[in-house]
PDB file of C-alpha atoms in Angstrom:
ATOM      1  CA  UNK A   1     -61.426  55.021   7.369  1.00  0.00           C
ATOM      2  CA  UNK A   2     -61.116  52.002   9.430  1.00  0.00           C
ATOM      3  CA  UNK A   3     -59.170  52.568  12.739  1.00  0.00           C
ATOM      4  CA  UNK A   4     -56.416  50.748  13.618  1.00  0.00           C
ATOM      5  CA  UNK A   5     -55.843  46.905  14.733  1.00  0.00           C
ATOM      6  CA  UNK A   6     -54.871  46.669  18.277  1.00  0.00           C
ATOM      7  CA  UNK A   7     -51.446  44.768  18.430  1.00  0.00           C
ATOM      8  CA  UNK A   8     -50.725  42.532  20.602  1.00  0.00           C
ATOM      9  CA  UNK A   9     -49.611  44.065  24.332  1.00  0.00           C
ATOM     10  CA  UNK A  10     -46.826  41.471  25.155  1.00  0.00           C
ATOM     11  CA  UNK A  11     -44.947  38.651  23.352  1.00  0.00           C
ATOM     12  CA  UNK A  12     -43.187  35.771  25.632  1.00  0.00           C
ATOM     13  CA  UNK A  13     -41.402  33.598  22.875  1.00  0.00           C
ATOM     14  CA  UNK A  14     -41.489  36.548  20.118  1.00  0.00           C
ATOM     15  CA  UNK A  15     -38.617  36.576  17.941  1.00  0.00           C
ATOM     16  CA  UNK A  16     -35.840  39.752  17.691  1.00  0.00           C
ATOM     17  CA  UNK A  17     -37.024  40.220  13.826  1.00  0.00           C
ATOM     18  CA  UNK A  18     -41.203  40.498  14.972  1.00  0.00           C
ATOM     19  CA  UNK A  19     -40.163  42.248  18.019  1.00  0.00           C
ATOM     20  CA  UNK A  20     -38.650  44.862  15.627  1.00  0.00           C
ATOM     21  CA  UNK A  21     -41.422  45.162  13.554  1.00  0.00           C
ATOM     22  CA  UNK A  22     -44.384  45.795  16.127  1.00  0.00           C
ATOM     23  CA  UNK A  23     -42.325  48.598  17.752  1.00  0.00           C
ATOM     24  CA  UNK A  24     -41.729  49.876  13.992  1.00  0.00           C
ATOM     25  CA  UNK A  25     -45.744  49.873  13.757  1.00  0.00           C
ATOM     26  CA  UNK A  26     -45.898  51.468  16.887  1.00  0.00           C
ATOM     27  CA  UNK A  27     -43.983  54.657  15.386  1.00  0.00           C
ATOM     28  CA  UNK A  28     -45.741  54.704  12.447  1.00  0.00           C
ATOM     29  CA  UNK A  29     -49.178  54.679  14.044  1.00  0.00           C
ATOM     30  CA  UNK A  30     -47.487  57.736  16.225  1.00  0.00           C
ATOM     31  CA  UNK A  31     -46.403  59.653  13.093  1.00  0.00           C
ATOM     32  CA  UNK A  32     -49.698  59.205  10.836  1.00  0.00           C
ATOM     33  CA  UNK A  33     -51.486  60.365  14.246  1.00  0.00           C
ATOM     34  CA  UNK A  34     -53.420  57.111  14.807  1.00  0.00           C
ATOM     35  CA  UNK A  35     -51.991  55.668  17.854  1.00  0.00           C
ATOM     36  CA  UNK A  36     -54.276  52.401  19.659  1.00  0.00           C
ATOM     37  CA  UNK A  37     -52.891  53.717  23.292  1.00  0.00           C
ATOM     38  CA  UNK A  38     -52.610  57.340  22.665  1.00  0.00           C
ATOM     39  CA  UNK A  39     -51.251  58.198  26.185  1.00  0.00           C
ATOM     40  CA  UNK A  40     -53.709  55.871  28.374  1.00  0.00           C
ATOM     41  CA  UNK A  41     -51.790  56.609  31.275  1.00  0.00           C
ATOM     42  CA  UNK A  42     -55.180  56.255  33.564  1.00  0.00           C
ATOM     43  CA  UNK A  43     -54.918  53.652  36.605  1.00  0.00           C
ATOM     44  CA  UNK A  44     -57.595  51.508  35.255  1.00  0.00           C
ATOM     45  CA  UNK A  45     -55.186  51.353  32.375  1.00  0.00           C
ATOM     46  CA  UNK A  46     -51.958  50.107  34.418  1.00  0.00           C
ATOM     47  CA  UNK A  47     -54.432  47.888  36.343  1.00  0.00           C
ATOM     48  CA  UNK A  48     -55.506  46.164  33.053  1.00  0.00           C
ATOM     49  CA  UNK A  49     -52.183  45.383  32.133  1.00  0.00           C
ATOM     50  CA  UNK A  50     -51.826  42.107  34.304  1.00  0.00           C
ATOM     51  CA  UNK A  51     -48.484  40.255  34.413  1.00  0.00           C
ATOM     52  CA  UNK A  52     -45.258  41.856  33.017  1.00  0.00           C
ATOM     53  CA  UNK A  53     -44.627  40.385  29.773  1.00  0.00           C
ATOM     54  CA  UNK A  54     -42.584  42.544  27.562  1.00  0.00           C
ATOM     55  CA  UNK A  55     -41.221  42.303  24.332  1.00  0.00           C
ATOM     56  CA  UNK A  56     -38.546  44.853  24.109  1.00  0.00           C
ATOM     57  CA  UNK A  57     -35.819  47.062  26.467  1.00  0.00           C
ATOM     58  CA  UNK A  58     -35.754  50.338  25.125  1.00  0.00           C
ATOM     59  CA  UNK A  59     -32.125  52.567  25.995  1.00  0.00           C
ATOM     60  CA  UNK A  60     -32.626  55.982  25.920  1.00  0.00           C
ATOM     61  CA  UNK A  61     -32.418  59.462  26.325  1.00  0.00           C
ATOM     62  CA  UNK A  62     -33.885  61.353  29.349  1.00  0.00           C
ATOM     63  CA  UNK A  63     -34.788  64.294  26.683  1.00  0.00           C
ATOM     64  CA  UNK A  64     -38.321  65.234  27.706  1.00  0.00           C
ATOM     65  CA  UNK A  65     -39.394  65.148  23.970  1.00  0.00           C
ATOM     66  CA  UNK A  66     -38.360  61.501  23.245  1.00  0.00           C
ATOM     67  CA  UNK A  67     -41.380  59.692  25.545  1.00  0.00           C
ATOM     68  CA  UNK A  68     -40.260  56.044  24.511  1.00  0.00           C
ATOM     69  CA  UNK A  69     -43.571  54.757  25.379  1.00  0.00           C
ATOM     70  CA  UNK A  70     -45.505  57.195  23.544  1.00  0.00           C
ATOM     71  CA  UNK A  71     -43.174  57.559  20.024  1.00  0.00           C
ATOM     72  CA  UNK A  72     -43.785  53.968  19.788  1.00  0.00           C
ATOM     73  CA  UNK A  73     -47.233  54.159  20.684  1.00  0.00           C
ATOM     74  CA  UNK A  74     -47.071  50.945  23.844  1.00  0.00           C
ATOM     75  CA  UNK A  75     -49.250  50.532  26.894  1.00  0.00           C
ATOM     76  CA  UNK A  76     -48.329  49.371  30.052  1.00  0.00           C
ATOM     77  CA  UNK A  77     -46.372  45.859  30.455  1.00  0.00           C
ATOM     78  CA  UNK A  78     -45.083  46.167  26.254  1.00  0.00           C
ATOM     79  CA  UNK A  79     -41.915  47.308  26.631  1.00  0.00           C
ATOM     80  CA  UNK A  80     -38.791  47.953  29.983  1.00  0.00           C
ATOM     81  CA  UNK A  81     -38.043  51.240  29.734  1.00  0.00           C
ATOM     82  CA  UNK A  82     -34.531  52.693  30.874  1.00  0.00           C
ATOM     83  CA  UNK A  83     -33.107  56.430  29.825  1.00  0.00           C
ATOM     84  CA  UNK A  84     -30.106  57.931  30.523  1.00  0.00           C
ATOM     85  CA  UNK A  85     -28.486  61.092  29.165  1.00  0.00           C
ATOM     86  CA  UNK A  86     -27.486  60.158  25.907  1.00  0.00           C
ATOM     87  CA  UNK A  87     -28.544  56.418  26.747  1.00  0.00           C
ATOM     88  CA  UNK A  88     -24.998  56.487  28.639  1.00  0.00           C
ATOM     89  CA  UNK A  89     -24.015  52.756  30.007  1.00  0.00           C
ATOM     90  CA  UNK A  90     -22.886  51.957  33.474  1.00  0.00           C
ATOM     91  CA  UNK A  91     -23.512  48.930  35.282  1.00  0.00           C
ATOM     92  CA  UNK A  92     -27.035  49.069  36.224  1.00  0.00           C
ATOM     93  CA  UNK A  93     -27.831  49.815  32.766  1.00  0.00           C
ATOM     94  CA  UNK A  94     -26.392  46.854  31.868  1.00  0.00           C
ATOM     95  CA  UNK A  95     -27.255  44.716  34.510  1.00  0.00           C
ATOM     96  CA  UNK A  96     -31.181  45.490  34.102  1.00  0.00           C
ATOM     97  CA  UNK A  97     -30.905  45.318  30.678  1.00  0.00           C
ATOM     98  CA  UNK A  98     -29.501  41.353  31.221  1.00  0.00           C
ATOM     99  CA  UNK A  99     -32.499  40.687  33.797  1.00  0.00           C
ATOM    100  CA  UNK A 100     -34.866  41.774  31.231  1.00  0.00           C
ATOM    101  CA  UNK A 101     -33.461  39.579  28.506  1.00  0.00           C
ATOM    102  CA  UNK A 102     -32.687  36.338  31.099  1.00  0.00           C
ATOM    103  CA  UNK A 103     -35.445  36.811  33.368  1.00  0.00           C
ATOM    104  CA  UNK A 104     -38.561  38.315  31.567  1.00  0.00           C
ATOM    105  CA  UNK A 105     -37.296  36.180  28.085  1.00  0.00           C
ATOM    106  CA  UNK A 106     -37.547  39.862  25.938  1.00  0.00           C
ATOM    107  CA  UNK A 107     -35.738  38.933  22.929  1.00  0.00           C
ATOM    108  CA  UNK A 108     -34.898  42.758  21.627  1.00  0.00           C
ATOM    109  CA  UNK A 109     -32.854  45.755  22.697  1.00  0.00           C
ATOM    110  CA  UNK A 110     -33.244  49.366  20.904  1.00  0.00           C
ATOM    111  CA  UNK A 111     -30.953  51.961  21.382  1.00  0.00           C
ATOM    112  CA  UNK A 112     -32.444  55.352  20.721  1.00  0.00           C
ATOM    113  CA  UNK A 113     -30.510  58.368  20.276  1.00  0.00           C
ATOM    114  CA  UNK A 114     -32.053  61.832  18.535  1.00  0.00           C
ATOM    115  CA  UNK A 115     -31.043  64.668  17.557  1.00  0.00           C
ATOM    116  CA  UNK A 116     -30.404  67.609  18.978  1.00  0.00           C
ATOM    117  CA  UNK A 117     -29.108  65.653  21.782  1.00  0.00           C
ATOM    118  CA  UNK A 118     -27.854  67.958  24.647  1.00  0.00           C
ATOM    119  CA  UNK A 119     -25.468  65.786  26.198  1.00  0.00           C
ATOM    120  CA  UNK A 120     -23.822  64.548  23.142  1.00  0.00           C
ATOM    121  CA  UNK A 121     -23.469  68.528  22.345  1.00  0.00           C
ATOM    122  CA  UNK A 122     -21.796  69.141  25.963  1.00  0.00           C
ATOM    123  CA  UNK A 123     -19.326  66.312  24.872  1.00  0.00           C
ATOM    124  CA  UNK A 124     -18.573  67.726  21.596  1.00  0.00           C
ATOM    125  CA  UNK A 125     -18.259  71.168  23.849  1.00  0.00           C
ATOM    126  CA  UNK A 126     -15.917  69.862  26.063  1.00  0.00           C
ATOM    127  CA  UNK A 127     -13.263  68.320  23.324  1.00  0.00           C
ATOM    128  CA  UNK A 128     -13.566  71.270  21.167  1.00  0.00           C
ATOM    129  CA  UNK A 129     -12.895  73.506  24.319  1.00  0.00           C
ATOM    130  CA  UNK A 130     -10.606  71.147  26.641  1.00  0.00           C
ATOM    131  CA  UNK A 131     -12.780  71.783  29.405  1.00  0.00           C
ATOM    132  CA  UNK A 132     -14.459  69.017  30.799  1.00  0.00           C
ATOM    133  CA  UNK A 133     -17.405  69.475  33.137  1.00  0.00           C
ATOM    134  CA  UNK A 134     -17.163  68.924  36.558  1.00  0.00           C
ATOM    135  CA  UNK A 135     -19.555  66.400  38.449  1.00  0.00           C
ATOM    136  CA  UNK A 136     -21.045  63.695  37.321  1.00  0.00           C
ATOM    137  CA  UNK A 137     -21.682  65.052  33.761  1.00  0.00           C
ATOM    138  CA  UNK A 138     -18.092  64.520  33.514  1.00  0.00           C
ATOM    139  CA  UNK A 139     -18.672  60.731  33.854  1.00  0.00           C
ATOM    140  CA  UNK A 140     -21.549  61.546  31.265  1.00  0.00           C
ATOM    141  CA  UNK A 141     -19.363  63.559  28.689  1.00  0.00           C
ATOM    142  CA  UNK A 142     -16.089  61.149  28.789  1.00  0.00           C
ATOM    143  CA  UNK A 143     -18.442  57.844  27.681  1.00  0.00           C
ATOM    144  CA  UNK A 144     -20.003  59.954  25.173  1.00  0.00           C
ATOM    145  CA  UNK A 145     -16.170  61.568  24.024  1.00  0.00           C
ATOM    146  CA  UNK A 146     -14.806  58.722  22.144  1.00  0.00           C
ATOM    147  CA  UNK A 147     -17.760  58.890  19.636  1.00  0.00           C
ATOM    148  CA  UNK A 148     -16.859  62.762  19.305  1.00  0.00           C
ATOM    149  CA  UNK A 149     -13.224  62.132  18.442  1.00  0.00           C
ATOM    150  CA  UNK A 150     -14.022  59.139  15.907  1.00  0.00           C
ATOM    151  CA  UNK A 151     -15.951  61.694  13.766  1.00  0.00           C
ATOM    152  CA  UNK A 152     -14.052  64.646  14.410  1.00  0.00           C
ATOM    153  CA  UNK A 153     -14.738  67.593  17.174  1.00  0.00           C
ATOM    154  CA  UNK A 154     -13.690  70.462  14.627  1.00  0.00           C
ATOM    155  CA  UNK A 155     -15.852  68.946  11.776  1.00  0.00           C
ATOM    156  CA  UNK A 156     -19.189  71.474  11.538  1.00  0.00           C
ATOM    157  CA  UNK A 157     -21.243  68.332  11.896  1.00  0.00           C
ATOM    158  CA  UNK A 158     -19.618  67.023  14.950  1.00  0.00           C
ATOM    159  CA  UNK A 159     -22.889  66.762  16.517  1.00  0.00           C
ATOM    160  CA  UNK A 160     -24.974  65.036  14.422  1.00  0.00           C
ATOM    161  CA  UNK A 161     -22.440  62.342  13.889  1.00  0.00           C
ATOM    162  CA  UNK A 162     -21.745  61.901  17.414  1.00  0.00           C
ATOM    163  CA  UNK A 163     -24.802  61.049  17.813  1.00  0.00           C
ATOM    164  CA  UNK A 164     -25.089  58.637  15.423  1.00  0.00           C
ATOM    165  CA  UNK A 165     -21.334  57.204  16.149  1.00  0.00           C
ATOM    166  CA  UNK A 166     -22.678  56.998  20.126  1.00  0.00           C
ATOM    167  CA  UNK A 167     -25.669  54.786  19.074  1.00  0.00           C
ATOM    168  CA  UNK A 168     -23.405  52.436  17.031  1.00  0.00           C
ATOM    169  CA  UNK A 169     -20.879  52.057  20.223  1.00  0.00           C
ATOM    170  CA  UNK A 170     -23.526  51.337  22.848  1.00  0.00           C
ATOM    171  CA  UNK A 171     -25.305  49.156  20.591  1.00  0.00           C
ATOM    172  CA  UNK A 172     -21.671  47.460  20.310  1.00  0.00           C
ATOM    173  CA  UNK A 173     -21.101  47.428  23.699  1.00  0.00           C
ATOM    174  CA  UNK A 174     -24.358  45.636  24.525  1.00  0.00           C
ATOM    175  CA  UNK A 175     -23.744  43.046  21.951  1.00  0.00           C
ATOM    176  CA  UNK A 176     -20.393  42.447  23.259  1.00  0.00           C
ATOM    177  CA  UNK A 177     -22.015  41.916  27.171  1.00  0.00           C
ATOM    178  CA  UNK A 178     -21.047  38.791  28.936  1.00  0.00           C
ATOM    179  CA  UNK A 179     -24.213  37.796  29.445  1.00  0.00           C
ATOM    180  CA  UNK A 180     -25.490  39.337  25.993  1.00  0.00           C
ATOM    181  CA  UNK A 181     -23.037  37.622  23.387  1.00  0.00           C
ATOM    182  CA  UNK A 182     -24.487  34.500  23.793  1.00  0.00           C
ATOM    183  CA  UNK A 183     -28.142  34.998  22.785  1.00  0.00           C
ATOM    184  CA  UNK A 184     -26.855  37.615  20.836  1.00  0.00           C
ATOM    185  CA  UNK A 185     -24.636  35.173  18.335  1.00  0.00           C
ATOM    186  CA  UNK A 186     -27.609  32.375  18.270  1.00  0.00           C
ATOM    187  CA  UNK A 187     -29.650  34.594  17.423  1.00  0.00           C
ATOM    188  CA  UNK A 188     -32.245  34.747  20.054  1.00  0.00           C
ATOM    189  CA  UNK A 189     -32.058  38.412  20.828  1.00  0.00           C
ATOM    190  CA  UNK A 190     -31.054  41.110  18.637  1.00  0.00           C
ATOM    191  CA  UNK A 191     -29.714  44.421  19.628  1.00  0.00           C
ATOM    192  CA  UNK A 192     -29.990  47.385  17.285  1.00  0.00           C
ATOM    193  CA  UNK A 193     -29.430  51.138  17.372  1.00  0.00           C
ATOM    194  CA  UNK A 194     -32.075  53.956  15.999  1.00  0.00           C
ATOM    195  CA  UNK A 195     -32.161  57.461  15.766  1.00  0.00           C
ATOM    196  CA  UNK A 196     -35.360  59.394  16.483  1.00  0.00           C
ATOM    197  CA  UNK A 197     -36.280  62.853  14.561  1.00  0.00           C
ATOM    198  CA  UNK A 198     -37.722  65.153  16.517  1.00  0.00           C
ATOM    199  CA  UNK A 199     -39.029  67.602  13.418  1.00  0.00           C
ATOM    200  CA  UNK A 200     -41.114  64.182  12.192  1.00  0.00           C
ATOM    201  CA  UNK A 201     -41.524  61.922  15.079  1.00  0.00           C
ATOM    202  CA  UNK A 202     -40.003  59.135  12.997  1.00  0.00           C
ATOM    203  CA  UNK A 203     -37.766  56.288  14.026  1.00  0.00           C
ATOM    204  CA  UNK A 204     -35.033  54.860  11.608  1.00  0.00           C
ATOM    205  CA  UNK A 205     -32.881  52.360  12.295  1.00  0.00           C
ATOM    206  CA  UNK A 206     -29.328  52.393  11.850  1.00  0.00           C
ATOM    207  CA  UNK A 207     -26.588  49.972   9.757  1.00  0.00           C
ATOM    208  CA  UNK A 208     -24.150  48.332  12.210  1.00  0.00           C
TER     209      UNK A 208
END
């Protein structure tokens, strides 16, 4: 069987639809077991990966079993990482997520949610029960709440659609940025929502 072809690491001047597909071939080299980086997280590694020139902003989770780097199989300088719970925006989300696409020219943004999301099942917690959590997982659970109340906190798959629902809004939010619309609208960055299952290891991307 004949191993892999390395892809290429970076891609100044790549186009939304191409930036897509290589991180789609990323996560199917990750499912069939045949990754080209397979966790080369050695310092001769990082070394090796020379200027930063990425091709996509990945917005995730901070569940330990969604590694963004690793589901999509990337090396170092491929793709700008950022996880929150539930890929939750704030300001610095947004804000890096601008420099990446203004300054560093990356013409995609992924939002990843999975399932079995804890945070997404605190919100859905919270409406069914009235009691919000105190903290800062408050902040969490209220950006994540209107998702649960579009689909329904009493329906028995709340959960599941929440987290689908909560992709859908953030990747609406982010398309709707100031500084986002623009590029957005001619086209020269996309941004688009997945979901990641974490019985498979697969990646599908969702409808807006």
């Amino acid at each position: 069987m004949s191993s892999p072809s390395r892809p290429p690491a970076t891609g100044a001047g790549r186009t939304p639809r191409s930036a897509l597909a290589e991180l789609l071939a990323g996560n199917r080299r990750f499912v069939s077991g045949r990754p080209v980086h397979g966790h080369d997280v050695t310092a001769a590694a990082a070394v090796a990966s020379g200027d930063q020139q990425p091709y996509a902003v990945l917005l995730g989770c901070i569940d330990s079993r969604v590694p963004l780097e690793a589901i999509f199989d990337q090396t170092f300088g491929s793709i700008c990482v950022i996880r929150t719970g539930a890929h939750v925006l704030d300001r610095a989300v947004c804000g890096s997520i601008e420099y990446v696409v203004h300054q560093l020219g990356v013409p995609l943004v992924m939002v990843l949610g999975h399932e079995r999301c804890g945070a997404v099942g605190s919100a859905v917690e919270a409406l069914r029960t009235g009691q919000r959590p105190d903290g800062s997982l408050g902040y969490i659970v209220d950006q994540i709440a209107p998702a649960v109340a579009e689909v329904g906190a009493d329906d028995p798959r709340a959960h599941p659609l929440a987290v689908r629902r909560h992709v859908l809004r953030t990747v609406a939010a982010l398309r709707a940025d100031d500084l986002l619309a623009g590029p957005v609208a001619e086209g020269r960055i996309d941004v688009v929502g997945a979901l990641y299952e974490l019985a498979t290891g697969d990646v599908t991307l969702l409808d807006r």
